[in-house]
């Protein structure tokens, strides 16, 4: 009988947390992270709270700056310029809502871009230069390694929109044969069904169905679907992203291994704080 292998990320999360704690303990002073959070955004608020809680325990000062969700681009640019120039700030986290304006991603200094929002960060990584990768991409790679999923000589398909996080993932998986395909591509099913490892970063419930999955493949769901239709699409508490309720049990009969959105998401705050610690080590705050 076919059994789906669901990956428990808890041991990895604990190991990463301990790694960050050791790194911070070795620093001469407490690092500082500033996170820009939109008003009345429960997802952004939760992310900020998780950073604050973990930061307090680990020894990182986390400052949450709550701004109007409709803040003008000029105001956001001014805040990002201020933070990028402040020598007492080691990391800057910006809610995706604020990055919808053209040119704002580039206002985050690469040295402080701990969530990999600036396209320049991805470009530097591709050329072997110091920069921080988007944490979602880091989480996917860390979890695949944790699960002992073979990546070399494997066909990997990433479903996305060509955003920096997806391009960063492609860069980190460069040793394998990787294909990036849009969730709107009419040939998506034919392409994804050839994948040994299928990573969906779209965050739209019901996008990935059994016809998209090769027998025995590893399926990774990254994005969360926050729409009314997509909310609650869970399978064992792990599938609120690209796989909906109706398809979950059927996909379980096809996929060999599954890594869900909540498993990926649980690593993100710790990975952000790890980047803050690394930023503080590279660029200590000046008095």
Short mmCIF file of N, CA and C in Angstrom, two decimals, residues 51-220:
data_model
loop_
_atom_site.label_atom_id
_atom_site.label_comp_id
_atom_site.label_asym_id
_atom_site.label_seq_id
_atom_site.Cartn_x
_atom_site.Cartn_y
_atom_site.Cartn_z
N UNK A 51 8.75 37.23 14.91
CA UNK A 51 10.11 37.79 14.94
C UNK A 51 10.42 38.40 16.30
N UNK A 52 9.44 39.11 16.87
CA UNK A 52 9.64 39.74 18.18
C UNK A 52 9.86 38.71 19.27
N UNK A 53 9.01 37.68 19.30
CA UNK A 53 9.12 36.65 20.33
C UNK A 53 10.47 35.93 20.24
N UNK A 54 10.80 35.48 19.04
CA UNK A 54 12.05 34.75 18.88
C UNK A 54 13.25 35.66 19.09
N UNK A 55 13.14 36.90 18.62
CA UNK A 55 14.24 37.84 18.81
C UNK A 55 14.52 38.10 20.27
N UNK A 56 13.46 38.26 21.07
CA UNK A 56 13.64 38.52 22.50
C UNK A 56 14.34 37.35 23.18
N UNK A 57 14.01 36.13 22.79
CA UNK A 57 14.63 34.96 23.41
C UNK A 57 16.08 34.79 22.95
N UNK A 58 16.34 35.13 21.69
CA UNK A 58 17.67 34.90 21.14
C UNK A 58 18.64 36.03 21.43
N UNK A 59 18.13 37.21 21.74
CA UNK A 59 19.01 38.34 22.00
C UNK A 59 19.13 39.31 20.84
N UNK A 60 18.06 39.43 20.04
CA UNK A 60 18.02 40.38 18.93
C UNK A 60 16.94 41.41 19.23
N UNK A 61 17.28 42.68 19.09
CA UNK A 61 16.29 43.73 19.26
C UNK A 61 15.45 43.82 17.97
N UNK A 62 14.18 43.54 18.10
CA UNK A 62 13.28 43.59 16.94
C UNK A 62 12.32 44.76 17.12
N UNK A 63 12.38 45.70 16.21
CA UNK A 63 11.52 46.89 16.25
C UNK A 63 10.47 46.76 15.16
N UNK A 64 9.19 46.79 15.55
CA UNK A 64 8.10 46.70 14.59
C UNK A 64 7.58 48.10 14.31
N UNK A 65 7.66 48.52 13.07
CA UNK A 65 7.13 49.83 12.66
C UNK A 65 5.86 49.58 11.85
N UNK A 66 4.73 49.90 12.46
CA UNK A 66 3.43 49.69 11.81
C UNK A 66 3.08 50.93 11.00
N UNK A 67 2.84 50.73 9.72
CA UNK A 67 2.54 51.83 8.81
C UNK A 67 1.19 51.60 8.14
N UNK A 68 0.52 52.66 7.69
CA UNK A 68 -0.75 52.48 6.98
C UNK A 68 -0.58 51.58 5.77
N UNK A 69 -1.54 50.72 5.55
CA UNK A 69 -1.44 49.79 4.43
C UNK A 69 -1.41 50.52 3.10
N UNK A 70 -1.99 51.73 3.07
CA UNK A 70 -2.01 52.53 1.84
C UNK A 70 -0.96 53.65 1.87
N UNK A 71 0.09 53.46 2.63
CA UNK A 71 1.14 54.47 2.72
C UNK A 71 1.69 54.78 1.33
N UNK A 72 1.88 56.06 0.99
CA UNK A 72 2.41 56.42 -0.33
C UNK A 72 3.81 55.86 -0.55
N UNK A 73 4.13 55.59 -1.80
CA UNK A 73 5.43 55.05 -2.15
C UNK A 73 6.56 55.96 -1.68
N UNK A 74 6.34 57.28 -1.79
CA UNK A 74 7.39 58.22 -1.37
C UNK A 74 7.69 58.10 0.11
N UNK A 75 6.65 57.89 0.93
CA UNK A 75 6.85 57.75 2.37
C UNK A 75 7.61 56.45 2.69
N UNK A 76 7.23 55.38 2.01
CA UNK A 76 7.91 54.11 2.23
C UNK A 76 9.37 54.18 1.80
N UNK A 77 9.61 54.86 0.67
CA UNK A 77 10.98 55.01 0.19
C UNK A 77 11.83 55.77 1.20
N UNK A 78 11.23 56.80 1.80
CA UNK A 78 11.97 57.60 2.79
C UNK A 78 12.33 56.77 4.01
N UNK A 79 11.39 55.93 4.45
CA UNK A 79 11.65 55.06 5.61
C UNK A 79 12.76 54.06 5.29
N UNK A 80 12.70 53.47 4.11
CA UNK A 80 13.71 52.48 3.73
C UNK A 80 15.08 53.13 3.57
N UNK A 81 15.11 54.33 3.03
CA UNK A 81 16.39 55.04 2.91
C UNK A 81 16.98 55.32 4.30
N UNK A 82 16.10 55.72 5.21
CA UNK A 82 16.54 56.01 6.59
C UNK A 82 17.13 54.77 7.25
N UNK A 83 16.42 53.64 7.12
CA UNK A 83 16.88 52.40 7.76
C UNK A 83 18.15 51.88 7.10
N UNK A 84 18.22 52.00 5.79
CA UNK A 84 19.40 51.51 5.07
C UNK A 84 20.64 52.29 5.46
N UNK A 85 20.47 53.57 5.82
CA UNK A 85 21.61 54.42 6.18
C UNK A 85 21.94 54.37 7.67
N UNK A 86 21.05 53.81 8.49
CA UNK A 86 21.24 53.80 9.94
C UNK A 86 22.26 52.72 10.33
N UNK A 87 23.44 53.09 10.86
CA UNK A 87 24.45 52.09 11.22
C UNK A 87 24.05 51.22 12.39
N UNK A 88 23.00 51.62 13.12
CA UNK A 88 22.55 50.82 14.26
C UNK A 88 21.55 49.74 13.88
N UNK A 89 21.16 49.69 12.62
CA UNK A 89 20.20 48.69 12.13
C UNK A 89 20.96 47.67 11.29
N UNK A 90 20.81 46.39 11.64
CA UNK A 90 21.53 45.34 10.92
C UNK A 90 20.66 44.65 9.88
N UNK A 91 19.35 44.67 10.09
CA UNK A 91 18.46 43.99 9.16
C UNK A 91 17.17 44.75 8.97
N UNK A 92 16.62 44.67 7.75
CA UNK A 92 15.35 45.32 7.43
C UNK A 92 14.42 44.28 6.81
N UNK A 93 13.23 44.15 7.40
CA UNK A 93 12.21 43.24 6.89
C UNK A 93 11.03 44.08 6.42
N UNK A 94 10.57 43.83 5.19
CA UNK A 94 9.48 44.63 4.62
C UNK A 94 8.35 43.71 4.18
N UNK A 95 7.13 43.99 4.66
CA UNK A 95 5.98 43.20 4.25
C UNK A 95 5.79 43.28 2.74
N UNK A 96 5.39 42.18 2.14
CA UNK A 96 5.23 42.11 0.69
C UNK A 96 4.24 43.16 0.19
N UNK A 97 3.25 43.50 1.01
CA UNK A 97 2.26 44.52 0.63
C UNK A 97 2.93 45.83 0.26
N UNK A 98 3.98 46.20 0.96
CA UNK A 98 4.65 47.47 0.72
C UNK A 98 5.57 47.42 -0.51
N UNK A 99 5.90 46.22 -0.97
CA UNK A 99 6.85 46.10 -2.07
C UNK A 99 6.17 46.07 -3.44
N UNK A 100 4.87 46.38 -3.45
CA UNK A 100 4.14 46.38 -4.72
C UNK A 100 4.54 47.56 -5.59
N UNK A 101 5.10 48.60 -4.97
CA UNK A 101 5.49 49.78 -5.73
C UNK A 101 6.83 49.54 -6.43
N UNK A 102 6.89 49.95 -7.69
CA UNK A 102 8.11 49.77 -8.46
C UNK A 102 9.26 50.57 -7.84
N UNK A 103 10.39 49.90 -7.72
CA UNK A 103 11.59 50.55 -7.23
C UNK A 103 11.80 50.49 -5.73
N UNK A 104 10.79 50.02 -4.97
CA UNK A 104 10.96 49.99 -3.51
C UNK A 104 11.88 48.87 -3.05
N UNK A 105 11.85 47.75 -3.74
CA UNK A 105 12.72 46.65 -3.35
C UNK A 105 14.19 47.08 -3.37
N UNK A 106 14.54 47.89 -4.35
CA UNK A 106 15.91 48.33 -4.49
C UNK A 106 16.33 49.31 -3.40
N UNK A 107 15.37 49.84 -2.63
CA UNK A 107 15.72 50.80 -1.57
C UNK A 107 16.23 50.11 -0.32
N UNK A 108 16.08 48.79 -0.23
CA UNK A 108 16.61 48.05 0.92
C UNK A 108 18.08 47.76 0.66
N UNK A 109 18.95 48.27 1.54
CA UNK A 109 20.38 48.04 1.37
C UNK A 109 20.68 46.55 1.33
N UNK A 110 21.49 46.12 0.37
CA UNK A 110 21.79 44.70 0.22
C UNK A 110 22.36 44.11 1.50
N UNK A 111 23.21 44.86 2.20
CA UNK A 111 23.84 44.37 3.43
C UNK A 111 22.82 44.12 4.54
N UNK A 112 21.63 44.75 4.43
CA UNK A 112 20.59 44.61 5.46
C UNK A 112 19.35 43.88 4.94
N UNK A 113 19.42 43.39 3.72
CA UNK A 113 18.28 42.77 3.06
C UNK A 113 18.13 41.33 3.52
N UNK A 114 17.73 41.15 4.78
CA UNK A 114 17.75 39.83 5.41
C UNK A 114 16.64 38.90 4.92
N UNK A 115 15.71 39.42 4.12
CA UNK A 115 14.67 38.56 3.53
C UNK A 115 14.85 38.43 2.02
N UNK A 116 15.94 38.97 1.49
CA UNK A 116 16.22 38.80 0.08
C UNK A 116 15.20 39.46 -0.82
N UNK A 117 14.68 40.63 -0.43
CA UNK A 117 13.64 41.31 -1.22
C UNK A 117 14.22 42.05 -2.41
N UNK A 118 15.45 42.53 -2.28
CA UNK A 118 16.07 43.33 -3.33
C UNK A 118 16.58 42.42 -4.45
N UNK A 119 16.16 42.65 -5.70
CA UNK A 119 16.66 41.82 -6.81
C UNK A 119 18.18 41.82 -6.92
N UNK A 120 18.82 42.89 -6.45
CA UNK A 120 20.28 42.94 -6.48
C UNK A 120 20.89 41.83 -5.62
N UNK A 121 20.17 41.46 -4.55
CA UNK A 121 20.67 40.39 -3.69
C UNK A 121 20.73 39.08 -4.46
N UNK A 122 19.67 38.79 -5.22
CA UNK A 122 19.64 37.56 -6.01
C UNK A 122 20.73 37.58 -7.08
N UNK A 123 20.92 38.76 -7.70
CA UNK A 123 21.96 38.88 -8.71
C UNK A 123 23.35 38.65 -8.14
N UNK A 124 23.60 39.20 -6.97
CA UNK A 124 24.90 39.01 -6.33
C UNK A 124 25.12 37.53 -6.00
N UNK A 125 24.09 36.87 -5.50
CA UNK A 125 24.21 35.46 -5.17
C UNK A 125 24.56 34.64 -6.41
N UNK A 126 23.93 34.99 -7.53
CA UNK A 126 24.18 34.26 -8.78
C UNK A 126 25.62 34.41 -9.25
N UNK A 127 26.28 35.50 -8.82
CA UNK A 127 27.67 35.73 -9.21
C UNK A 127 28.64 35.40 -8.08
N UNK A 128 28.14 34.72 -7.04
CA UNK A 128 29.01 34.30 -5.95
C UNK A 128 29.42 35.40 -5.01
N UNK A 129 28.67 36.50 -4.99
CA UNK A 129 28.99 37.63 -4.12
C UNK A 129 28.13 37.58 -2.85
N UNK A 130 28.60 38.18 -1.75
CA UNK A 130 27.84 38.12 -0.50
C UNK A 130 26.48 38.80 -0.61
N UNK A 131 25.45 38.11 -0.18
CA UNK A 131 24.09 38.64 -0.13
C UNK A 131 23.23 37.60 0.56
N UNK A 132 22.02 38.01 0.92
CA UNK A 132 21.10 37.10 1.58
C UNK A 132 20.03 36.62 0.60
N UNK A 133 19.83 35.32 0.58
CA UNK A 133 18.81 34.73 -0.27
C UNK A 133 17.44 34.88 0.38
N UNK A 134 16.37 35.00 -0.41
CA UNK A 134 15.02 34.99 0.17
C UNK A 134 14.83 33.78 1.08
N UNK A 135 14.28 34.01 2.26
CA UNK A 135 14.24 32.94 3.26
C UNK A 135 13.36 31.77 2.85
N UNK A 136 12.34 32.01 2.02
CA UNK A 136 11.52 30.88 1.56
C UNK A 136 12.35 29.91 0.74
N UNK A 137 13.23 30.45 -0.11
CA UNK A 137 14.11 29.59 -0.90
C UNK A 137 15.06 28.82 0.00
N UNK A 138 15.60 29.50 1.01
CA UNK A 138 16.50 28.84 1.96
C UNK A 138 15.77 27.72 2.68
N UNK A 139 14.54 27.99 3.11
CA UNK A 139 13.76 26.99 3.84
C UNK A 139 13.51 25.75 3.00
N UNK A 140 13.17 25.94 1.73
CA UNK A 140 12.92 24.80 0.85
C UNK A 140 14.16 23.92 0.74
N UNK A 141 15.31 24.55 0.48
CA UNK A 141 16.55 23.78 0.33
C UNK A 141 16.93 23.08 1.64
N UNK A 142 16.80 23.79 2.75
CA UNK A 142 17.12 23.19 4.05
C UNK A 142 16.23 21.97 4.33
N UNK A 143 14.94 22.08 4.02
CA UNK A 143 14.01 20.98 4.28
C UNK A 143 14.26 19.79 3.35
N UNK A 144 14.58 20.07 2.10
CA UNK A 144 14.89 18.98 1.18
C UNK A 144 16.12 18.22 1.65
N UNK A 145 17.12 18.94 2.12
CA UNK A 145 18.32 18.28 2.64
C UNK A 145 18.00 17.52 3.92
N UNK A 146 17.19 18.13 4.79
CA UNK A 146 16.79 17.49 6.03
C UNK A 146 16.07 16.17 5.76
N UNK A 147 15.27 16.15 4.70
CA UNK A 147 14.50 14.95 4.34
C UNK A 147 15.31 13.96 3.52
N UNK A 148 16.59 14.28 3.28
CA UNK A 148 17.47 13.42 2.48
C UNK A 148 16.92 13.18 1.08
N UNK A 149 16.36 14.25 0.50
CA UNK A 149 15.85 14.17 -0.87
C UNK A 149 17.02 14.39 -1.83
N UNK A 150 17.24 13.45 -2.70
CA UNK A 150 18.32 13.57 -3.69
C UNK A 150 17.99 14.69 -4.66
N UNK A 151 18.94 15.59 -4.90
CA UNK A 151 18.73 16.72 -5.80
C UNK A 151 19.55 16.61 -7.08
N UNK A 152 20.76 16.06 -6.97
CA UNK A 152 21.58 15.92 -8.17
C UNK A 152 20.96 14.89 -9.10
N UNK A 153 21.05 15.17 -10.39
CA UNK A 153 20.51 14.27 -11.42
C UNK A 153 19.01 14.08 -11.31
N UNK A 154 18.33 15.04 -10.70
CA UNK A 154 16.88 14.98 -10.58
C UNK A 154 16.24 16.09 -11.42
N UNK A 155 15.04 15.84 -11.88
CA UNK A 155 14.28 16.86 -12.60
C UNK A 155 13.45 17.63 -11.57
N UNK A 156 13.73 18.92 -11.44
CA UNK A 156 13.02 19.76 -10.47
C UNK A 156 12.22 20.81 -11.22
N UNK A 157 10.96 20.94 -10.86
CA UNK A 157 10.09 21.95 -11.47
C UNK A 157 9.61 22.88 -10.37
N UNK A 158 9.82 24.19 -10.58
CA UNK A 158 9.36 25.23 -9.66
C UNK A 158 8.22 25.98 -10.34
N UNK A 159 7.05 25.97 -9.69
CA UNK A 159 5.89 26.68 -10.22
C UNK A 159 5.83 28.04 -9.55
N UNK A 160 5.90 29.11 -10.32
CA UNK A 160 5.90 30.44 -9.74
C UNK A 160 5.65 31.52 -10.76
N UNK A 161 6.14 32.73 -10.46
CA UNK A 161 5.89 33.89 -11.31
C UNK A 161 7.18 34.62 -11.68
N UNK A 162 8.33 33.98 -11.43
CA UNK A 162 9.59 34.63 -11.75
C UNK A 162 10.00 35.68 -10.74
N UNK A 163 9.47 35.60 -9.51
CA UNK A 163 9.84 36.56 -8.48
C UNK A 163 11.25 36.25 -7.97
N UNK A 164 11.87 37.23 -7.26
CA UNK A 164 13.23 37.00 -6.75
C UNK A 164 13.37 35.72 -5.94
N UNK A 165 12.36 35.38 -5.14
CA UNK A 165 12.47 34.18 -4.30
C UNK A 165 12.58 32.93 -5.16
N UNK A 166 11.87 32.89 -6.29
CA UNK A 166 11.91 31.72 -7.16
C UNK A 166 13.24 31.65 -7.90
N UNK A 167 13.73 32.82 -8.34
CA UNK A 167 15.02 32.86 -9.02
C UNK A 167 16.14 32.46 -8.06
N UNK A 168 16.02 32.86 -6.80
CA UNK A 168 17.02 32.47 -5.80
C UNK A 168 17.01 30.96 -5.59
N UNK A 169 15.81 30.37 -5.59
CA UNK A 169 15.71 28.92 -5.42
C UNK A 169 16.36 28.22 -6.60
N UNK A 170 16.13 28.73 -7.81
CA UNK A 170 16.77 28.14 -8.98
C UNK A 170 18.28 28.19 -8.85
N UNK A 171 18.80 29.31 -8.33
CA UNK A 171 20.24 29.46 -8.16
C UNK A 171 20.79 28.43 -7.17
N UNK A 172 20.05 28.21 -6.08
CA UNK A 172 20.52 27.28 -5.06
C UNK A 172 20.42 25.83 -5.51
N UNK A 173 19.55 25.58 -6.48
CA UNK A 173 19.37 24.22 -7.00
C UNK A 173 20.09 24.03 -8.33
N UNK A 174 21.10 24.84 -8.57
CA UNK A 174 21.75 24.86 -9.88
C UNK A 174 22.41 23.54 -10.25
N UNK A 175 22.68 22.69 -9.25
CA UNK A 175 23.31 21.41 -9.54
C UNK A 175 22.34 20.43 -10.20
N UNK A 176 21.06 20.74 -10.14
CA UNK A 176 20.05 19.85 -10.70
C UNK A 176 19.47 20.47 -11.98
N UNK A 177 18.68 19.69 -12.69
CA UNK A 177 17.99 20.19 -13.87
C UNK A 177 16.69 20.84 -13.41
N UNK A 178 16.66 22.19 -13.41
CA UNK A 178 15.54 22.93 -12.84
C UNK A 178 14.79 23.68 -13.92
N UNK A 179 13.46 23.61 -13.85
CA UNK A 179 12.60 24.33 -14.78
C UNK A 179 11.67 25.23 -13.98
N UNK A 180 11.57 26.51 -14.37
CA UNK A 180 10.61 27.43 -13.76
C UNK A 180 9.45 27.59 -14.71
N UNK A 181 8.23 27.35 -14.22
CA UNK A 181 7.05 27.43 -15.06
C UNK A 181 5.97 28.24 -14.35
N UNK A 182 5.23 29.03 -15.10
CA UNK A 182 4.15 29.83 -14.53
C UNK A 182 2.95 28.95 -14.17
N UNK A 183 2.25 29.35 -13.10
CA UNK A 183 1.04 28.64 -12.72
C UNK A 183 -0.07 28.79 -13.74
N UNK A 184 0.07 29.77 -14.65
CA UNK A 184 -0.93 29.98 -15.70
C UNK A 184 -0.56 29.32 -17.01
N UNK A 185 0.60 28.67 -17.06
CA UNK A 185 1.04 28.04 -18.30
C UNK A 185 0.10 26.90 -18.67
N UNK A 186 -0.45 26.90 -19.88
CA UNK A 186 -1.37 25.81 -20.28
C UNK A 186 -0.70 24.44 -20.29
N UNK A 187 0.62 24.42 -20.36
CA UNK A 187 1.32 23.14 -20.35
C UNK A 187 1.82 22.73 -18.98
N UNK A 188 1.32 23.39 -17.93
CA UNK A 188 1.81 23.14 -16.57
C UNK A 188 1.74 21.67 -16.19
N UNK A 189 0.61 21.02 -16.40
CA UNK A 189 0.45 19.63 -15.98
C UNK A 189 1.46 18.71 -16.65
N UNK A 190 1.68 18.93 -17.95
CA UNK A 190 2.63 18.08 -18.67
C UNK A 190 4.05 18.27 -18.17
N UNK A 191 4.39 19.52 -17.83
CA UNK A 191 5.75 19.82 -17.34
C UNK A 191 5.94 19.30 -15.92
N UNK A 192 4.98 19.61 -15.04
CA UNK A 192 5.13 19.24 -13.63
C UNK A 192 5.08 17.73 -13.42
N UNK A 193 4.34 17.04 -14.28
CA UNK A 193 4.21 15.59 -14.12
C UNK A 193 5.50 14.84 -14.43
N UNK A 194 6.50 15.54 -14.98
CA UNK A 194 7.79 14.93 -15.24
C UNK A 194 8.78 15.17 -14.10
N UNK A 195 8.35 15.94 -13.10
CA UNK A 195 9.27 16.36 -12.04
C UNK A 195 9.48 15.27 -10.98
N UNK A 196 10.74 15.10 -10.60
CA UNK A 196 11.04 14.25 -9.43
C UNK A 196 10.79 15.03 -8.15
N UNK A 197 11.01 16.36 -8.23
CA UNK A 197 10.73 17.27 -7.11
C UNK A 197 9.90 18.43 -7.68
N UNK A 198 8.71 18.62 -7.14
CA UNK A 198 7.79 19.67 -7.60
C UNK A 198 7.60 20.68 -6.48
N UNK A 199 7.98 21.93 -6.74
CA UNK A 199 7.87 23.00 -5.75
C UNK A 199 6.88 24.03 -6.25
N UNK A 200 5.77 24.22 -5.54
CA UNK A 200 4.80 25.24 -5.91
C UNK A 200 4.94 26.44 -4.99
N UNK A 201 5.21 27.62 -5.59
CA UNK A 201 5.41 28.84 -4.82
C UNK A 201 4.35 29.88 -5.16
N UNK A 202 3.22 29.44 -5.70
CA UNK A 202 2.19 30.35 -6.17
C UNK A 202 1.24 30.76 -5.04
N UNK A 203 0.89 29.81 -4.17
CA UNK A 203 -0.02 30.12 -3.07
C UNK A 203 -1.46 30.25 -3.52
N UNK A 204 -1.88 29.36 -4.42
CA UNK A 204 -3.27 29.36 -4.85
C UNK A 204 -3.83 27.96 -4.65
N UNK A 205 -4.79 27.83 -3.74
CA UNK A 205 -5.37 26.55 -3.41
C UNK A 205 -5.94 25.85 -4.63
N UNK A 206 -5.69 24.54 -4.75
CA UNK A 206 -6.24 23.75 -5.84
C UNK A 206 -5.44 23.81 -7.12
N UNK A 207 -4.34 24.55 -7.14
CA UNK A 207 -3.55 24.65 -8.37
C UNK A 207 -2.92 23.30 -8.73
N UNK A 208 -2.35 22.63 -7.73
CA UNK A 208 -1.69 21.34 -7.97
C UNK A 208 -2.67 20.21 -7.67
N UNK A 209 -2.94 19.41 -8.68
CA UNK A 209 -3.86 18.28 -8.55
C UNK A 209 -3.10 17.00 -8.90
N UNK A 210 -3.71 15.83 -8.72
CA UNK A 210 -2.99 14.58 -9.01
C UNK A 210 -2.39 14.51 -10.42
N UNK A 211 -3.02 15.14 -11.40
CA UNK A 211 -2.49 15.07 -12.76
C UNK A 211 -1.18 15.83 -12.92
N UNK A 212 -0.88 16.69 -11.94
CA UNK A 212 0.37 17.47 -11.99
C UNK A 212 1.54 16.73 -11.36
N UNK A 213 1.29 15.60 -10.71
CA UNK A 213 2.31 14.97 -9.87
C UNK A 213 2.73 13.60 -10.42
N UNK A 214 4.02 13.43 -10.55
CA UNK A 214 4.60 12.15 -10.96
C UNK A 214 4.51 11.15 -9.81
N UNK A 215 4.26 9.90 -10.12
CA UNK A 215 4.18 8.88 -9.08
C UNK A 215 5.47 8.84 -8.28
N UNK A 216 5.35 8.98 -6.96
CA UNK A 216 6.49 8.90 -6.07
C UNK A 216 7.30 10.18 -5.94
N UNK A 217 6.84 11.27 -6.57
CA UNK A 217 7.59 12.52 -6.54
C UNK A 217 7.54 13.18 -5.17
N UNK A 218 8.49 14.08 -4.94
CA UNK A 218 8.47 14.94 -3.75
C UNK A 218 7.73 16.22 -4.11
N UNK A 219 6.73 16.59 -3.30
CA UNK A 219 5.94 17.80 -3.54
C UNK A 219 6.18 18.77 -2.39
N UNK A 220 6.52 20.01 -2.74
CA UNK A 220 6.74 21.05 -1.73
C UNK A 220 5.77 22.18 -2.00
#
